[in-house]
Coordinates of C-alpha atoms in Angstrom, one line a residue:
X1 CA 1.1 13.2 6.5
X2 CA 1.9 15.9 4.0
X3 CA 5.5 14.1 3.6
X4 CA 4.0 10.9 3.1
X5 CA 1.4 12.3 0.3
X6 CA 4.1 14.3 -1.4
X7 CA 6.0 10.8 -1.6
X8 CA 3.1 9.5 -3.4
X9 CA 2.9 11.7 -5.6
X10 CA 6.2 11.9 -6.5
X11 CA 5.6 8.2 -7.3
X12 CA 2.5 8.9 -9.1
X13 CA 4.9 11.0 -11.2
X14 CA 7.8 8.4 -11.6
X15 CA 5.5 5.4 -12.4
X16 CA 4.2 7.5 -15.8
X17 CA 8.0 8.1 -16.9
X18 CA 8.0 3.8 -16.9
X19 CA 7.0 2.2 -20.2
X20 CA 4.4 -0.4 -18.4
X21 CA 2.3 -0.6 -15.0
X22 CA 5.2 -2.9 -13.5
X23 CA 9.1 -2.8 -13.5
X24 CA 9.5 -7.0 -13.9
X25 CA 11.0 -7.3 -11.1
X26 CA 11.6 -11.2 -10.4
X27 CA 10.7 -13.1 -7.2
X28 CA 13.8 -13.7 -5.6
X29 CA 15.1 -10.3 -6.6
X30 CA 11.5 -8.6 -4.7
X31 CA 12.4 -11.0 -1.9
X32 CA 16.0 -10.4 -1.1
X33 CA 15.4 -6.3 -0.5
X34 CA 13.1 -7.0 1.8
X35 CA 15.0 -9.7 3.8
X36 CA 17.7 -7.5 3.8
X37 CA 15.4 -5.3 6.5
X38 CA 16.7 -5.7 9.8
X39 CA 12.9 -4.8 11.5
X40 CA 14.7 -4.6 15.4
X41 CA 16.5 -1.7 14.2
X42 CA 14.1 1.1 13.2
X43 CA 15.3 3.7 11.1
X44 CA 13.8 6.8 13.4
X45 CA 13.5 8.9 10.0
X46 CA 10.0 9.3 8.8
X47 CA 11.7 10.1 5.5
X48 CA 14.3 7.2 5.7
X49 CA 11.4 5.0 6.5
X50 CA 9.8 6.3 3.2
X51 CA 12.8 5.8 0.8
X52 CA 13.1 2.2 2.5
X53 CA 9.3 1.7 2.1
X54 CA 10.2 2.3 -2.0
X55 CA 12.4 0.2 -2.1
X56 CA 11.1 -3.0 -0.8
X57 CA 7.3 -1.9 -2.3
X58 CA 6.4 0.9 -4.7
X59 CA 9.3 1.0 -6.7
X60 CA 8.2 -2.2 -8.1
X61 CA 4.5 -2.0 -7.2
X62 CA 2.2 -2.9 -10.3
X63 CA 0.0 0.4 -10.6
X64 CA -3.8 -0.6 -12.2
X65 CA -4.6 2.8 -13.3
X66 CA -1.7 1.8 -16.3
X67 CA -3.7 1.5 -19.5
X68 CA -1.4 -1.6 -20.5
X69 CA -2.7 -3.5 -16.6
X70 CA -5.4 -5.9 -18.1
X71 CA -4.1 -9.1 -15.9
X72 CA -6.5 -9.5 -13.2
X73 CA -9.9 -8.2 -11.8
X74 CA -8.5 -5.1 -10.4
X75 CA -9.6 -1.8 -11.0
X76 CA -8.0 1.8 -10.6
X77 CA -10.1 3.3 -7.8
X78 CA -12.0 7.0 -7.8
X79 CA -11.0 9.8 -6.1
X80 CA -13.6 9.9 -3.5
X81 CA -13.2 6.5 -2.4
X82 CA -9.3 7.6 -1.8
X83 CA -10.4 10.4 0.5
X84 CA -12.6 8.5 2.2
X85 CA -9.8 6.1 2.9
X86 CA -7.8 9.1 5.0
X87 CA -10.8 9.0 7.3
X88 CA -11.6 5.7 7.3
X89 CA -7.7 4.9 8.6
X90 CA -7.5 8.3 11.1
X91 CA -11.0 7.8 12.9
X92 CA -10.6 4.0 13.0
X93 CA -13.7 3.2 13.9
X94 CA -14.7 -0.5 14.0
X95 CA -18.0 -1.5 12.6
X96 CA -19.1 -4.4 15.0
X97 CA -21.2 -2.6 17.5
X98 CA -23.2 0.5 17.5
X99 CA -21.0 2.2 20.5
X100 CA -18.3 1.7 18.4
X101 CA -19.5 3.3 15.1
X102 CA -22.3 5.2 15.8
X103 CA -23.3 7.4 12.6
X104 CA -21.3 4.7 10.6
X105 CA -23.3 1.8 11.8
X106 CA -26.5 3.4 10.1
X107 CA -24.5 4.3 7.2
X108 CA -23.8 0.8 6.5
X109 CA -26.7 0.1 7.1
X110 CA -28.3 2.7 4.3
X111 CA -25.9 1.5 1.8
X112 CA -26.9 -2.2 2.0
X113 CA -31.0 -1.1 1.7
X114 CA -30.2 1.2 -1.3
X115 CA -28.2 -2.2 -2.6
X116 CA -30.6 -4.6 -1.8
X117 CA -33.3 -2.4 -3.5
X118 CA -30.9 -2.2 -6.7
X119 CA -31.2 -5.9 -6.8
X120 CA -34.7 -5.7 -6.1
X121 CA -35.2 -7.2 -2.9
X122 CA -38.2 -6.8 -0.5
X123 CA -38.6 -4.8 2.5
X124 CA -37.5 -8.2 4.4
X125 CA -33.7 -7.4 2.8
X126 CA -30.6 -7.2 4.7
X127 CA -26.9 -8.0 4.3
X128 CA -23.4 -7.0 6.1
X129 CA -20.3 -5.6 4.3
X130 CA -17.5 -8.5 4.1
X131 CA -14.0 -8.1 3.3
X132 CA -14.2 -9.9 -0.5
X133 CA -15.9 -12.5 -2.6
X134 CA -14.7 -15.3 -1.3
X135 CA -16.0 -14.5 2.4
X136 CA -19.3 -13.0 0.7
X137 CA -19.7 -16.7 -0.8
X138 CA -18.8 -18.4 2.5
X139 CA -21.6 -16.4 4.2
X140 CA -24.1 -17.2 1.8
X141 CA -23.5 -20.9 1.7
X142 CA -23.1 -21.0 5.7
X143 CA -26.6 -19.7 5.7
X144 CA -27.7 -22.0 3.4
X145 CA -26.2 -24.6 4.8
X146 CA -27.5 -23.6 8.1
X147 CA -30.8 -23.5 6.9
X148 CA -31.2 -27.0 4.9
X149 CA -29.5 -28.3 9.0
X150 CA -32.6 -26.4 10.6
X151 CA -35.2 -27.9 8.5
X152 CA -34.3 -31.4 9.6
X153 CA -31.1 -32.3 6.3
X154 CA -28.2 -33.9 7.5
X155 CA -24.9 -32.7 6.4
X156 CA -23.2 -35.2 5.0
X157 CA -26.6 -35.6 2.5
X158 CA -26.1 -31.6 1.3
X159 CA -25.3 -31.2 -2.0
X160 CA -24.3 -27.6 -3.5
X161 CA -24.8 -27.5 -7.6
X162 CA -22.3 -24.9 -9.6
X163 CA -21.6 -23.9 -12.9
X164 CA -17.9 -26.1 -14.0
X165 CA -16.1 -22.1 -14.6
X166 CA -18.1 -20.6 -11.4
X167 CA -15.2 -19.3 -8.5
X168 CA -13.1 -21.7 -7.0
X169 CA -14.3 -20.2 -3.7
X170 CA -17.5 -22.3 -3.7
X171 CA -15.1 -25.4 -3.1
X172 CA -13.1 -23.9 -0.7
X173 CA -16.6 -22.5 1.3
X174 CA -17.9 -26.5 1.2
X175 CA -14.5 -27.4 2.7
X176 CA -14.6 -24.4 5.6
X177 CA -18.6 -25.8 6.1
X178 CA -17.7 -29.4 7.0
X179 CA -19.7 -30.6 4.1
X180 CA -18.7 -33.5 2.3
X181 CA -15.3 -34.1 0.2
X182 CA -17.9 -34.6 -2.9
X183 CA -20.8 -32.1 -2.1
X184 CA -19.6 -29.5 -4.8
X185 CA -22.0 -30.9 -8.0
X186 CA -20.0 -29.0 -11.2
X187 CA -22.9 -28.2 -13.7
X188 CA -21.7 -28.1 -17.1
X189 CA -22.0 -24.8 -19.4
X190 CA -23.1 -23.9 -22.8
X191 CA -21.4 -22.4 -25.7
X192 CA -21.3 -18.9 -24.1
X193 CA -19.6 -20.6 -21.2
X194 CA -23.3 -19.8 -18.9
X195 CA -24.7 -22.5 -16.8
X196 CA -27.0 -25.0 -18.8
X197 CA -29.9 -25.2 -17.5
X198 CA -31.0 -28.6 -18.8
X199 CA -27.7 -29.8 -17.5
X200 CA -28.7 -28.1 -14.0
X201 CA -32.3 -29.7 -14.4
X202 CA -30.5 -33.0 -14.7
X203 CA -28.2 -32.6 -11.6
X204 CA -30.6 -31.3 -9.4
X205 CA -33.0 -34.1 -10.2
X206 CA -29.5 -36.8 -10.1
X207 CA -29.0 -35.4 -6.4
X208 CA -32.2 -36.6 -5.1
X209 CA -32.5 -39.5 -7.1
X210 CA -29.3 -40.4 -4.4
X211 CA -31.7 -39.5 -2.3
X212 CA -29.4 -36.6 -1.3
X213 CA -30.2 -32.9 -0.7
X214 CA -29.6 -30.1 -2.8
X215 CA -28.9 -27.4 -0.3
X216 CA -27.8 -24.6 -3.0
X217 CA -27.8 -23.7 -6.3
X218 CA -24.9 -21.3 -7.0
X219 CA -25.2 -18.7 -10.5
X220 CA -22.8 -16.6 -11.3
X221 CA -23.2 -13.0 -12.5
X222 CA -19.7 -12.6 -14.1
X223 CA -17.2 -15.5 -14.4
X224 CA -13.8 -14.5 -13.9
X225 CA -12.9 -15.8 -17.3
X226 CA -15.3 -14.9 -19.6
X227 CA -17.6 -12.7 -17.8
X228 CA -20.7 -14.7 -18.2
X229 CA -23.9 -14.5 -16.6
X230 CA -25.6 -17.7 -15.9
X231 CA -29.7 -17.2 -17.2
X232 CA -31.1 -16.4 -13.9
X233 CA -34.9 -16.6 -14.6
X234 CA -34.0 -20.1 -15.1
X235 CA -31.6 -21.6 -12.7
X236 CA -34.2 -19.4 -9.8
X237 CA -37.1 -21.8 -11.3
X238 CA -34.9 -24.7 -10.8
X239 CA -33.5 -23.7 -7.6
X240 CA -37.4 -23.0 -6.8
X241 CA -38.8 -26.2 -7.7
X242 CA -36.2 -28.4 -6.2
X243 CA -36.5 -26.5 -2.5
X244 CA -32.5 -25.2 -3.0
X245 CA -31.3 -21.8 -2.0
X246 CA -30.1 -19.8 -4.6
X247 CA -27.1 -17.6 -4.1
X248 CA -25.8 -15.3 -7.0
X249 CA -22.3 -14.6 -6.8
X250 CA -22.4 -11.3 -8.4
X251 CA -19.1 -10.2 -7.4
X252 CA -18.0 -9.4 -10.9
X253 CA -20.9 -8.5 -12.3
X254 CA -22.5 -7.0 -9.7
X255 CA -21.2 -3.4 -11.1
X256 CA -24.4 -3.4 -13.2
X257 CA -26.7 -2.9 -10.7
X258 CA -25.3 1.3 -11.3
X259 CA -26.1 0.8 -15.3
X260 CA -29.6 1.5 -16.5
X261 CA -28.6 0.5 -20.1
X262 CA -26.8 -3.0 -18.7
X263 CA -29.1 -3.5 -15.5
X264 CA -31.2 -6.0 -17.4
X265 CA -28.4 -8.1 -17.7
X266 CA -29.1 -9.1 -13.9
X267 CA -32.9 -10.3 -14.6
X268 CA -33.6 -12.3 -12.1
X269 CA -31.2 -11.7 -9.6
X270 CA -33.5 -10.8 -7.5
X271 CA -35.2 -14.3 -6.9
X272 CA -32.0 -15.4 -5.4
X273 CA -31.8 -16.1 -1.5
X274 CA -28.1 -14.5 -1.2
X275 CA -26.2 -12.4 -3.6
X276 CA -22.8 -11.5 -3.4
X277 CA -21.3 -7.9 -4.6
X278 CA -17.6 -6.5 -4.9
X279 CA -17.7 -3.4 -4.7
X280 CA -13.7 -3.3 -5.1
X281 CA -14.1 -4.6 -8.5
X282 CA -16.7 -3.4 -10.9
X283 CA -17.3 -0.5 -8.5
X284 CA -14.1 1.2 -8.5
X285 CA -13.7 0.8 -4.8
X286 CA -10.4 0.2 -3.0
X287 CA -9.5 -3.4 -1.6
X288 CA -11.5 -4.0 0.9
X289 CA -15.2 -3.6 -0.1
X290 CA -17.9 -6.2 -0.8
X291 CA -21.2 -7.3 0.5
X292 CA -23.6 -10.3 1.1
X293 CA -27.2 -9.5 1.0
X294 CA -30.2 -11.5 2.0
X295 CA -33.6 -11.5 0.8
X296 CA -35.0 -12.6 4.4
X297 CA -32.8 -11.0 7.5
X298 CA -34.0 -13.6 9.3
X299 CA -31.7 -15.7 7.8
X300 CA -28.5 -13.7 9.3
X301 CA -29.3 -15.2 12.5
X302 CA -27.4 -18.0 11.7
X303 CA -24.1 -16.2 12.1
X304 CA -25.1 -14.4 15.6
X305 CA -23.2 -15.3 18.6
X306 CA -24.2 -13.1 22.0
X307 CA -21.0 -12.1 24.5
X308 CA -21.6 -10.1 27.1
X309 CA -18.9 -8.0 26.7
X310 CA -19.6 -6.9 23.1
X311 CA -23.3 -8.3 21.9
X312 CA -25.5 -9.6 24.9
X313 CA -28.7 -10.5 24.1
X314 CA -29.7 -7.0 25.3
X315 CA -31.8 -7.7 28.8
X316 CA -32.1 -4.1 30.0
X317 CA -33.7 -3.6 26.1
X318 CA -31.1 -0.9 25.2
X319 CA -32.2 -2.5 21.9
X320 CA -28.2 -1.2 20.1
X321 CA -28.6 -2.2 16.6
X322 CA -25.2 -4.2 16.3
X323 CA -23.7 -5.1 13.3
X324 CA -21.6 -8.1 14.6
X325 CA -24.9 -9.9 14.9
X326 CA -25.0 -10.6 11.2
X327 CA -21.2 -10.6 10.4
X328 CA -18.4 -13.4 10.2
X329 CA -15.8 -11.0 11.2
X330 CA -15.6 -8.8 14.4
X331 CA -13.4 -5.9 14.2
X332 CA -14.5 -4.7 11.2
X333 CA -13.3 -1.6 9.5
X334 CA -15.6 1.4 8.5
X335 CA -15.0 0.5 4.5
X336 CA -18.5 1.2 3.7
X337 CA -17.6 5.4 3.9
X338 CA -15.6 4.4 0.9
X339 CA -18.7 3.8 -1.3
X340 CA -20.8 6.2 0.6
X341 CA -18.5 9.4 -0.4
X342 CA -18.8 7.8 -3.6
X343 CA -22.3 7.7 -4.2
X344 CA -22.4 11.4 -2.8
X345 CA -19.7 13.0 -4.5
X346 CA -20.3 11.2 -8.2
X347 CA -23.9 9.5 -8.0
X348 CA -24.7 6.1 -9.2
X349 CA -24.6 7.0 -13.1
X350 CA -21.3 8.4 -13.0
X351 CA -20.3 4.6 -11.9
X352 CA -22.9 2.9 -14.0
X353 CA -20.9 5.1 -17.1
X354 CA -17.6 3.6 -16.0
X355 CA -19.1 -0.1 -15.9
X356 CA -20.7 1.0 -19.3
X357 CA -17.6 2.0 -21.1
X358 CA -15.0 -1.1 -20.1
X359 CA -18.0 -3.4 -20.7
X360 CA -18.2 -1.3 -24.4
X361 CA -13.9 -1.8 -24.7
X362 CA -14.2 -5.2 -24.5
X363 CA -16.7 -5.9 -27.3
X364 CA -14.3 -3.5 -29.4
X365 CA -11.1 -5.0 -29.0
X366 CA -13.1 -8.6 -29.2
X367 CA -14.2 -7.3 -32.6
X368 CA -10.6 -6.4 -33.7
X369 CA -9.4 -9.7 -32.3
X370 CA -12.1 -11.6 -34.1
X371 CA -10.4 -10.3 -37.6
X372 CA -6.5 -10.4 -36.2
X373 CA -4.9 -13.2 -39.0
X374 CA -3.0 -14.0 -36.0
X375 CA -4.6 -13.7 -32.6
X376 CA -7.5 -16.2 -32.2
X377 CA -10.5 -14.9 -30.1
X378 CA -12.4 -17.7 -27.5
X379 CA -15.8 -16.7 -27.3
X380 CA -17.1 -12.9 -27.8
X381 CA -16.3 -11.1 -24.5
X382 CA -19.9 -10.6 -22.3
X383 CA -18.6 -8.1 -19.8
X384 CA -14.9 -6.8 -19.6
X385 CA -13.0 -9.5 -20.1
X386 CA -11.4 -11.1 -23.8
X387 CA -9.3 -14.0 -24.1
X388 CA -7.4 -14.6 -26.8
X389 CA -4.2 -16.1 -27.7
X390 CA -1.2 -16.0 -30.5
X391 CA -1.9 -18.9 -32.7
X392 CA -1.6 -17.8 -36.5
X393 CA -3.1 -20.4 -39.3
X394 CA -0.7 -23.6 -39.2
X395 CA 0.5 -23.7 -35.4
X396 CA 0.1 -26.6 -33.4
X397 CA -2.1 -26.7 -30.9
X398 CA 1.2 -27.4 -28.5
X399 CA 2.9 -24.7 -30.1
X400 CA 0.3 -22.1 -28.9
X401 CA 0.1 -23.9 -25.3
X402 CA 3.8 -22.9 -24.9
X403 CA 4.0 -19.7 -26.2
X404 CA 0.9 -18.3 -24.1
X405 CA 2.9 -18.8 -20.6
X406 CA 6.4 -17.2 -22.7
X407 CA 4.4 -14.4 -24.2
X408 CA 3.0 -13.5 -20.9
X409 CA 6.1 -13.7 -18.9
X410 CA 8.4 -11.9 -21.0
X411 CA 5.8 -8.7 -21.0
X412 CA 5.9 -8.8 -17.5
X413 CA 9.4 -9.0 -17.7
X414 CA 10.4 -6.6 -20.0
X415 CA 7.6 -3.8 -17.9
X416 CA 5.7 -4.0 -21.7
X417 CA 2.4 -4.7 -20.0
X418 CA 0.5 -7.4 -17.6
X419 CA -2.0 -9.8 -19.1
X420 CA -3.4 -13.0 -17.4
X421 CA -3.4 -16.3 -18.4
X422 CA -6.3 -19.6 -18.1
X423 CA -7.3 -22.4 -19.8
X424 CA -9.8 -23.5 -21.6
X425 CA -10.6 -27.4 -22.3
X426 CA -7.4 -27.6 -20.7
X427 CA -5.7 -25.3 -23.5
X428 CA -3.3 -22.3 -22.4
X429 CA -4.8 -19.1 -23.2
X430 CA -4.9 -15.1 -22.5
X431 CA -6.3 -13.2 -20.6
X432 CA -7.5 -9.2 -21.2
X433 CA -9.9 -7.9 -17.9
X434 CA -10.6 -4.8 -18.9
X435 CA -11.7 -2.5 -15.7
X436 CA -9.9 0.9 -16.2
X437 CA -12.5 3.5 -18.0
X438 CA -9.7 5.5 -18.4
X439 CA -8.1 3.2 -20.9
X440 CA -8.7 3.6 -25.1
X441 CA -9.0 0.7 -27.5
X442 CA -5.7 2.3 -28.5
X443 CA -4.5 1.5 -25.9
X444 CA -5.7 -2.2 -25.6
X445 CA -4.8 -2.7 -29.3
X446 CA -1.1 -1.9 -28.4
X447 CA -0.7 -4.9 -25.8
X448 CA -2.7 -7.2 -28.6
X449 CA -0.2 -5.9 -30.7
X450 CA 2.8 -6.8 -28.8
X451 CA 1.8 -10.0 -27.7
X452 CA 1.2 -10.6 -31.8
X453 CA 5.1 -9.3 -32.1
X454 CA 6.6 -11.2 -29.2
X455 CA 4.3 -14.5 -30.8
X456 CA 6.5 -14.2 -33.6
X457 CA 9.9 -13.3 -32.3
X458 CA 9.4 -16.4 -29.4
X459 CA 8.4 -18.7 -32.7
X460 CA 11.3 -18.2 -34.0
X461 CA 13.1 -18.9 -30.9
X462 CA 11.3 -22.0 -31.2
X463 CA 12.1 -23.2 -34.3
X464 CA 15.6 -22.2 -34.3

């Protein structure tokens, strides 16, 4: 243990000699060291094992505690979290029944009431820790789905209405469900790229004049893009009137929930059916850590399956509380600890602070952008996220698509930085997600800066 920690750290120690968060290593190149690995031939040398280990990984590894990291929604994780990984790993306990957790069932257990009351959910809440947003999503919709089946719907009639720049995941959940090829409705969005409500109005009422049935209405708290948050108070009175479950996918913006200055943000979360937090993202919490929770726990019933060797329906009334009666997943590891030492080493605020201060960056360097004679600015950023691209007065539209992708690649490639890319009304454009508190709007202003630099120098390439 203490060999593999001083490796670490000698890495830790490396990585800040290194002018980005990544080396730019290429595909094939990453590839080809770890074919090379002959795996029937171990090297019996912990310390071997460890130099290989570099080689194929965390020589090249992108770090996201680098201030210059602002690709994807990935955050550099606090220090309790890391310890409580060490236990989490060593103990190994598995969270889907009582005698196999113990203390770390009710743990679980705690955390998801003291979410759930965050969000503002009734004594009737409940919810399960999942391994992401994407199975967070699937959950909810499989219990609304579940529930529109038990009330009499069939499934080919179920409809699910969602914002056109909500996660792709609500597709790939309708897919996974046995739902229709068409049963994803896209709702279009306004000029702040949030859900729009009279558009929403119009679908839900288009879906039964089919004579179809909305099944679910799915907001988002935080698009991946732009970081919007669809107006709750009003797609819940929609969802309300036209007899749809509402599920929130909050994974994003869920981070909130710890910020009494941004908490109202979220009004309205709390008339949703299902809501979906990662608490690997806005959270500061290593991969793997989200959560679905449930206004009614009756609902997680529809994911309970009894085996007698694991989960019988409990004759003898030994009454375990198990927690693979409201899971997808079985084996489940014990990633709630992570948050838990957390919450008890730091405290809520200290997190809500972090959420506050990248949500703050953001509107800075949007700011900055907004008045950069050559960077052009999409829409004001909402939560941490700014896109942007290089496109000075006079450049073609097509000029700027192409640049975007060479801009991005060649910082990768040169270890300058990591930025993301998307597209917007089928334009190519940048990407800054902003989720390292650590980080100064120097710091963001540099890799605007050499985007702007390598926007000109690839021009030229252009033209020439």
């Amino acid at each position: 243990m203490r060999l593999g920690l001083d490796h670490l750290a000698g890495a830790l120690r490396t990585q800040r000699t290194q002018p980005g968060p990544a080396t730019g290593v290429l595909p094939e190149q990453a590839a080809k060291v770890v074919a090379d690995v002959d795996l029937d031939r171990p090297l019996g040398d912990t310390g071997a094992a460890l130099a290989e280990m570099s080689r194929v990984w965390l020589d090249d590894a992108v770090w996201f505690h680098d201030p210059s990291y602002v690709a994807h929604l990935n955050c550099p994780v606090v220090v309790p979290a890391l310890l409580a990984e060490l236990f989490v790993s060593a103990v190994n306990s598995s969270l889907d029944t009582f005698d196999q957790s113990v203390g770390g069932t009710f743990v679980e257990r705690h955390l998801i009431d003291w979410t759930t009351g965050r969000i503002g959910f009734g004594p009737t809440a409940d919810g399960v820790f999942t391994s992401g947003g994407t199975q967070s999503n699937l959950q909810g919709l499989h219990l609304a789905r579940d529930a529109a089946l038990a009330a009499g719907h069939t499934l080919t009639d179920l409809r699910v209405l969602a914002s056109a720049d909500g996660h792709f995941s609500v597709q790939k959940a309708a897919k996974l469900l046995g739902l229709a090829p068409d049963a994803v409705v896209t709702v279009a969005v306004d000029e702040d790229h949030r859900v729009d409500p009279a558009a929403l109005g119009r679908a839900l009422a288009g879906v039964r004049a089919d004579g179809l049935v909305p099944m679910a209405v799915v907001a988002t708290a935080g698009t991946t893009d732009f970081g919007a948050v669809d107006p709750l108070p009003a797609v819940a009175a929609l969802a309300e009137t036209h007899g749809a479950w509402l599920h929130v996918d909050a994974a994003y913006g869920g981070g909130l929930l710890a910020s009494a200055r941004l908490r109202p943000r979220l009004a309205g979360i709390e008339r949703a059916d299902s809501v979906t937090v990662d608490y690997h993202k806005t959270w500061f919490q290593p991969v793997s850590s989200s959560a679905l929770l449930v206004r009614d726990s009756r609902h997680l019933g529809h994911v309970t399956w009894h085996a007698d060797y694991l989960n019988p329906k409990d004759p003898e009334g030994t009454g375990h509380p198990n927690q693979v009666d409201k899971s997808l997943q079985t084996t489940r590891r014990f990633d709630a600890l992570k948050l838990w030492l957390t919450l008890r080493v730091m405290g809520p605020d200290a997190i809500g602070g972090y959420v506050e201060d990248v949500v703050d960056l953001a509107t800075a360097v949007g700011e900055r952008l907004a008045e950069h004679p050559e960077l052009e600015l999409a829409a004001a950023p909402q939560l941490s996220t700014v896109v942007f691209r290089y496109r000075p007065a006079g450049l073609a539209e097509d000029t700027a698509d192409l640049l975007a992708g060479r801009i991005r690649s060649t910082l990768y490639e040169r270890g300058t930085a990591m930025v993301a890319a998307t597209k917007v009304a089928g334009r190519c454009w940048l990407k800054l997600t902003l989720l390292n508190p650590m980080a100064t709007l120097d710091d963001v202003l540099a890799v605007t800066d050499a985007v702007a630099a390598l926007g000109r120098e690839l021009t030229a390439e252009v033209a020439a």
